[in-house]
CSV table of C-alpha atoms and ligand atoms in Angstrom, one decimal:
chain,number,residue,atom,x,y,z
J,1,UNK,CA,-29.6,31.5,-35.7
J,2,UNK,CA,-30.2,27.8,-36.5
J,3,UNK,CA,-33.8,27.3,-37.5
J,4,UNK,CA,-35.3,23.8,-37.6
J,5,UNK,CA,-38.8,23.1,-38.9
J,6,UNK,CA,-40.9,20.0,-39.0
J,7,UNK,CA,-44.6,19.0,-39.4
J,8,UNK,CA,-47.0,16.9,-37.4
J,9,UNK,CA,-47.9,14.8,-40.4
J,10,UNK,CA,-46.1,11.8,-42.0
J,11,UNK,CA,-47.5,11.4,-45.5
J,12,UNK,CA,-45.3,12.4,-48.3
J,13,UNK,CA,-47.7,14.9,-49.9
J,14,UNK,CA,-48.5,16.6,-46.6
J,15,UNK,CA,-49.6,20.2,-46.9
J,16,UNK,CA,-48.0,20.9,-43.5
J,17,UNK,CA,-44.7,19.5,-44.7
J,18,UNK,CA,-44.9,21.9,-47.6
J,19,UNK,CA,-45.5,24.8,-45.3
J,20,UNK,CA,-42.7,23.7,-42.9
J,21,UNK,CA,-40.3,23.1,-45.9
J,22,UNK,CA,-41.2,26.4,-47.6
J,23,UNK,CA,-40.4,28.4,-44.4
J,24,UNK,CA,-37.2,26.5,-43.9
J,25,UNK,CA,-36.1,27.2,-47.5
J,26,UNK,CA,-36.9,30.9,-47.2
J,27,UNK,CA,-34.9,31.3,-44.0
J,28,UNK,CA,-31.9,29.0,-44.7
J,29,UNK,CA,-33.3,26.6,-42.0
J,30,UNK,CA,-33.5,22.9,-42.0
J,31,UNK,CA,-36.6,20.8,-42.5
J,32,UNK,CA,-36.8,17.5,-40.7
J,33,UNK,CA,-39.2,14.9,-42.2
J,34,UNK,CA,-40.7,12.7,-39.4
J,35,UNK,CA,-41.8,9.9,-41.7
J,36,UNK,CA,-38.4,8.2,-42.2
J,37,UNK,CA,-37.7,8.5,-38.5
J,38,UNK,CA,-40.4,5.8,-37.9
J,39,UNK,CA,-41.0,7.0,-34.4
J,40,UNK,CA,-43.1,4.3,-32.7
J,41,UNK,CA,-46.2,5.0,-30.6
J,42,UNK,CA,-45.0,5.7,-27.1
J,43,UNK,CA,-44.8,2.5,-25.1
J,44,UNK,CA,-43.0,2.4,-21.8
J,45,UNK,CA,-41.9,-1.2,-22.6
J,46,UNK,CA,-40.1,0.1,-25.8
J,47,UNK,CA,-38.5,2.9,-23.7
J,48,UNK,CA,-37.2,0.3,-21.3
J,49,UNK,CA,-35.2,-1.1,-24.2
J,50,UNK,CA,-33.8,2.4,-24.9
J,51,UNK,CA,-35.0,5.6,-26.6
J,52,UNK,CA,-35.7,4.7,-30.3
J,53,UNK,CA,-33.2,5.8,-32.9
J,54,UNK,CA,-35.8,8.1,-34.6
J,55,UNK,CA,-36.4,9.9,-31.4
J,56,UNK,CA,-32.7,10.3,-30.7
J,57,UNK,CA,-32.4,11.8,-34.2
J,58,UNK,CA,-35.3,14.2,-33.7
J,59,UNK,CA,-34.0,15.2,-30.3
J,60,UNK,CA,-30.6,16.0,-31.8
J,61,UNK,CA,-32.1,18.3,-34.4
J,62,UNK,CA,-34.3,20.0,-31.7
J,63,UNK,CA,-31.4,20.4,-29.3
J,64,UNK,CA,-29.2,22.0,-32.0
J,65,UNK,CA,-31.9,24.5,-33.0
J,66,UNK,CA,-32.0,28.0,-31.7
J,67,UNK,CA,-35.6,28.3,-33.0
J,68,UNK,CA,-38.2,25.8,-34.0
J,69,UNK,CA,-41.2,26.2,-36.4
J,70,UNK,CA,-43.7,23.4,-36.3
J,71,UNK,CA,-46.6,23.0,-38.8
J,72,UNK,CA,-49.3,20.8,-37.4
J,73,UNK,CA,-52.4,19.5,-39.2
J,74,UNK,CA,-55.7,19.7,-37.3
J,75,UNK,CA,-57.4,16.4,-36.6
J,76,UNK,CA,-60.9,16.7,-35.2
J,77,UNK,CA,-60.2,20.2,-33.9
J,78,UNK,CA,-57.0,19.3,-32.1
J,79,UNK,CA,-53.3,18.2,-32.4
J,80,UNK,CA,-52.5,15.1,-34.4
J,81,UNK,CA,-51.4,11.9,-32.7
J,82,UNK,CA,-48.2,12.0,-34.7
J,83,UNK,CA,-47.2,15.4,-33.2
J,84,UNK,CA,-48.3,14.6,-29.7
J,85,UNK,CA,-46.5,11.3,-29.8
J,86,UNK,CA,-43.3,13.0,-31.0
J,87,UNK,CA,-43.6,15.6,-28.2
J,88,UNK,CA,-44.2,12.8,-25.6
J,89,UNK,CA,-41.1,10.9,-26.8
J,90,UNK,CA,-39.0,14.1,-26.7
J,91,UNK,CA,-40.1,14.7,-23.1
J,92,UNK,CA,-38.5,11.3,-22.2
J,93,UNK,CA,-35.0,12.4,-23.5
J,94,UNK,CA,-32.7,13.9,-20.9
J,95,UNK,CA,-31.7,16.6,-20.7
J,96,UNK,CA,-34.9,17.9,-22.2
J,97,UNK,CA,-34.3,18.9,-25.8
J,98,UNK,CA,-37.3,21.2,-25.8
J,99,UNK,CA,-36.4,23.1,-22.6
J,100,UNK,CA,-36.6,26.9,-23.2
J,101,UNK,CA,-36.9,26.4,-26.9
J,102,UNK,CA,-38.5,29.3,-28.9
J,103,UNK,CA,-41.3,27.8,-31.1
J,104,UNK,CA,-43.6,29.2,-33.7
J,105,UNK,CA,-46.7,27.2,-34.5
J,106,UNK,CA,-48.3,27.1,-38.0
J,107,UNK,CA,-50.9,24.9,-39.5
J,108,UNK,CA,-52.3,24.2,-43.0
J,109,UNK,CA,-55.7,22.7,-43.9
J,110,UNK,CA,-57.9,22.3,-46.9
J,111,UNK,CA,-60.6,23.8,-44.7
J,112,UNK,CA,-61.6,27.5,-44.3
J,113,UNK,CA,-60.0,27.9,-40.9
J,114,UNK,CA,-56.5,26.6,-41.8
J,115,UNK,CA,-56.4,24.3,-38.8
J,116,UNK,CA,-55.9,27.1,-36.2
J,117,UNK,CA,-58.1,25.5,-33.6
J,118,UNK,CA,-55.5,22.7,-33.1
J,119,UNK,CA,-52.8,25.3,-32.4
J,120,UNK,CA,-54.2,26.2,-29.0
J,121,UNK,CA,-53.8,22.6,-27.9
J,122,UNK,CA,-50.4,22.3,-29.5
J,123,UNK,CA,-49.3,25.4,-27.7
J,124,UNK,CA,-50.3,23.8,-24.4
J,125,UNK,CA,-48.3,20.6,-25.1
J,126,UNK,CA,-45.1,22.5,-25.8
J,127,UNK,CA,-45.6,25.1,-23.0
J,128,UNK,CA,-45.8,22.3,-20.4
J,129,UNK,CA,-42.3,21.3,-21.4
J,130,UNK,CA,-40.9,24.8,-20.9
J,131,UNK,CA,-40.9,26.0,-24.5
J,132,UNK,CA,-41.4,29.7,-25.3
J,133,UNK,CA,-44.3,29.4,-27.7
J,134,UNK,CA,-44.6,32.6,-29.8
J,135,UNK,CA,-47.9,34.4,-29.2
J,136,UNK,CA,-48.6,34.8,-32.9
J,137,UNK,CA,-49.7,31.8,-34.9
J,138,UNK,CA,-50.9,31.3,-38.5
J,139,UNK,CA,-53.2,28.9,-40.2
J,140,UNK,CA,-53.1,28.5,-44.0
J,141,UNK,CA,-56.7,27.9,-45.3
J,142,UNK,CA,-57.5,26.1,-48.5
J,143,UNK,CA,-54.0,24.7,-48.3
J,144,UNK,CA,-54.5,22.2,-51.1
J,145,UNK,CA,-54.4,25.2,-53.5
J,146,UNK,CA,-52.2,27.5,-51.5
J,147,UNK,CA,-48.6,26.5,-52.6
J,148,UNK,CA,-46.5,26.9,-55.7
J,149,UNK,CA,-43.9,24.4,-56.8
J,150,UNK,CA,-41.3,25.9,-54.4
J,151,UNK,CA,-43.7,25.5,-51.4
J,152,UNK,CA,-44.2,29.3,-51.3
J,153,UNK,CA,-47.7,30.7,-50.7
J,154,UNK,CA,-49.4,31.8,-53.9
J,155,UNK,CA,-51.6,34.4,-52.2
J,156,UNK,CA,-49.5,37.5,-51.8
J,157,UNK,CA,-51.3,38.9,-48.7
J,158,UNK,CA,-50.9,35.6,-46.9
J,159,UNK,CA,-47.3,35.2,-48.0
J,160,UNK,CA,-46.4,38.6,-46.6
J,161,UNK,CA,-48.3,37.8,-43.4
J,162,UNK,CA,-46.3,34.6,-43.0
J,163,UNK,CA,-43.0,36.4,-43.8
J,164,UNK,CA,-43.7,39.1,-41.2
J,165,UNK,CA,-44.7,36.5,-38.6
J,166,UNK,CA,-41.6,34.4,-39.2
J,167,UNK,CA,-39.3,37.5,-39.1
J,168,UNK,CA,-40.9,38.8,-35.9
J,169,UNK,CA,-40.6,35.3,-34.3
J,170,UNK,CA,-36.9,34.9,-35.3
J,171,UNK,CA,-36.1,38.4,-33.9
J,172,UNK,CA,-37.9,37.4,-30.6
J,173,UNK,CA,-36.1,34.0,-30.6
J,174,UNK,CA,-32.7,35.7,-31.0
J,175,UNK,CA,-33.4,37.8,-28.0
J,176,UNK,CA,-34.2,34.7,-25.9
J,177,UNK,CA,-31.3,32.7,-27.0
J,178,UNK,CA,-28.9,35.7,-26.9
H,1,LIG,C1,-58.7,12.0,-38.8
H,1,LIG,C2,-58.7,13.3,-39.5
H,1,LIG,C3,-59.4,14.4,-38.9
H,1,LIG,C4,-59.4,15.7,-39.5
H,1,LIG,N1,-59.9,16.7,-38.8
H,1,LIG,C5,-59.8,18.0,-39.3
H,1,LIG,C6,-60.2,19.1,-38.6
H,1,LIG,O1,-60.7,19.0,-37.5
H,1,LIG,N2,-60.0,20.3,-39.2
H,1,LIG,C7,-59.5,20.5,-40.4
H,1,LIG,O2,-59.3,21.7,-40.8
H,1,LIG,N3,-59.1,19.4,-41.1
H,1,LIG,C8,-59.2,18.2,-40.6
H,1,LIG,N4,-58.8,17.1,-41.4
H,1,LIG,C9,-58.3,17.3,-42.7
H,1,LIG,C10,-56.8,17.6,-42.7
H,1,LIG,O3,-56.7,19.0,-42.4
H,1,LIG,C11,-56.2,17.3,-44.0
H,1,LIG,O4,-56.3,15.9,-44.3
H,1,LIG,C12,-54.8,17.8,-44.1
H,1,LIG,O5,-54.4,17.7,-45.5
H,1,LIG,C13,-53.9,17.0,-43.2
H,1,LIG,O6,-52.6,17.6,-43.2
H,1,LIG,P1,-51.4,17.1,-44.1
H,1,LIG,O7,-51.8,17.4,-45.5
H,1,LIG,O8,-50.3,17.9,-43.6
H,1,LIG,O9,-51.2,15.6,-43.9
H,1,LIG,C14,-58.8,15.8,-40.8
H,1,LIG,C15,-58.2,14.7,-41.4
H,1,LIG,C16,-58.2,13.5,-40.8
H,1,LIG,C17,-57.5,12.3,-41.5
């Protein structure tokens, strides 16, 4: 089972990148950093010139994955422009790299809710493209103090909750992908 994770944030100290990286490390998966991919804001004029190299790279990772875990920050109660833009670009690559892909959605925020409100909107954006978005989702609250140096969650209860969610998701994904 090839697991790929990425985050809907670009900055190097992103809490969501730490979450996505930590999960990839614990499962032998691969974390993809969107920042160096320099994906432009979607513009049909750019698309006329060809799909940008960063989108082609992301599409390759997504296509090769049996399961995806995406950690998205919450901006103003919803999905970040970075993540929505990446999804929009991926929807322009044919055949669709996201088609039938099992996805688990996570979020991390310094706030008390862990960014979970955004995940309902993120779910919609992926489901429209034919992804199997796992019913369970998890937000990491107070995320600025939630991780150790290995990007593992410090709080044991939350760490176990995340492990159980990821295991259940991967078992589900393996049933879908056969
Ligand atoms: C434009 C903007 C809007 C934000 N809106 C929310 C929000 O609605 N809920 C929330 O929990 N945090 C919100 N935040 C705070 C982010 O959760 C915080 O900056 C977080 O660290 C971003 O994720 P990252 O660390 O992965 O980059 C917002 C931040 C920005 C810059």
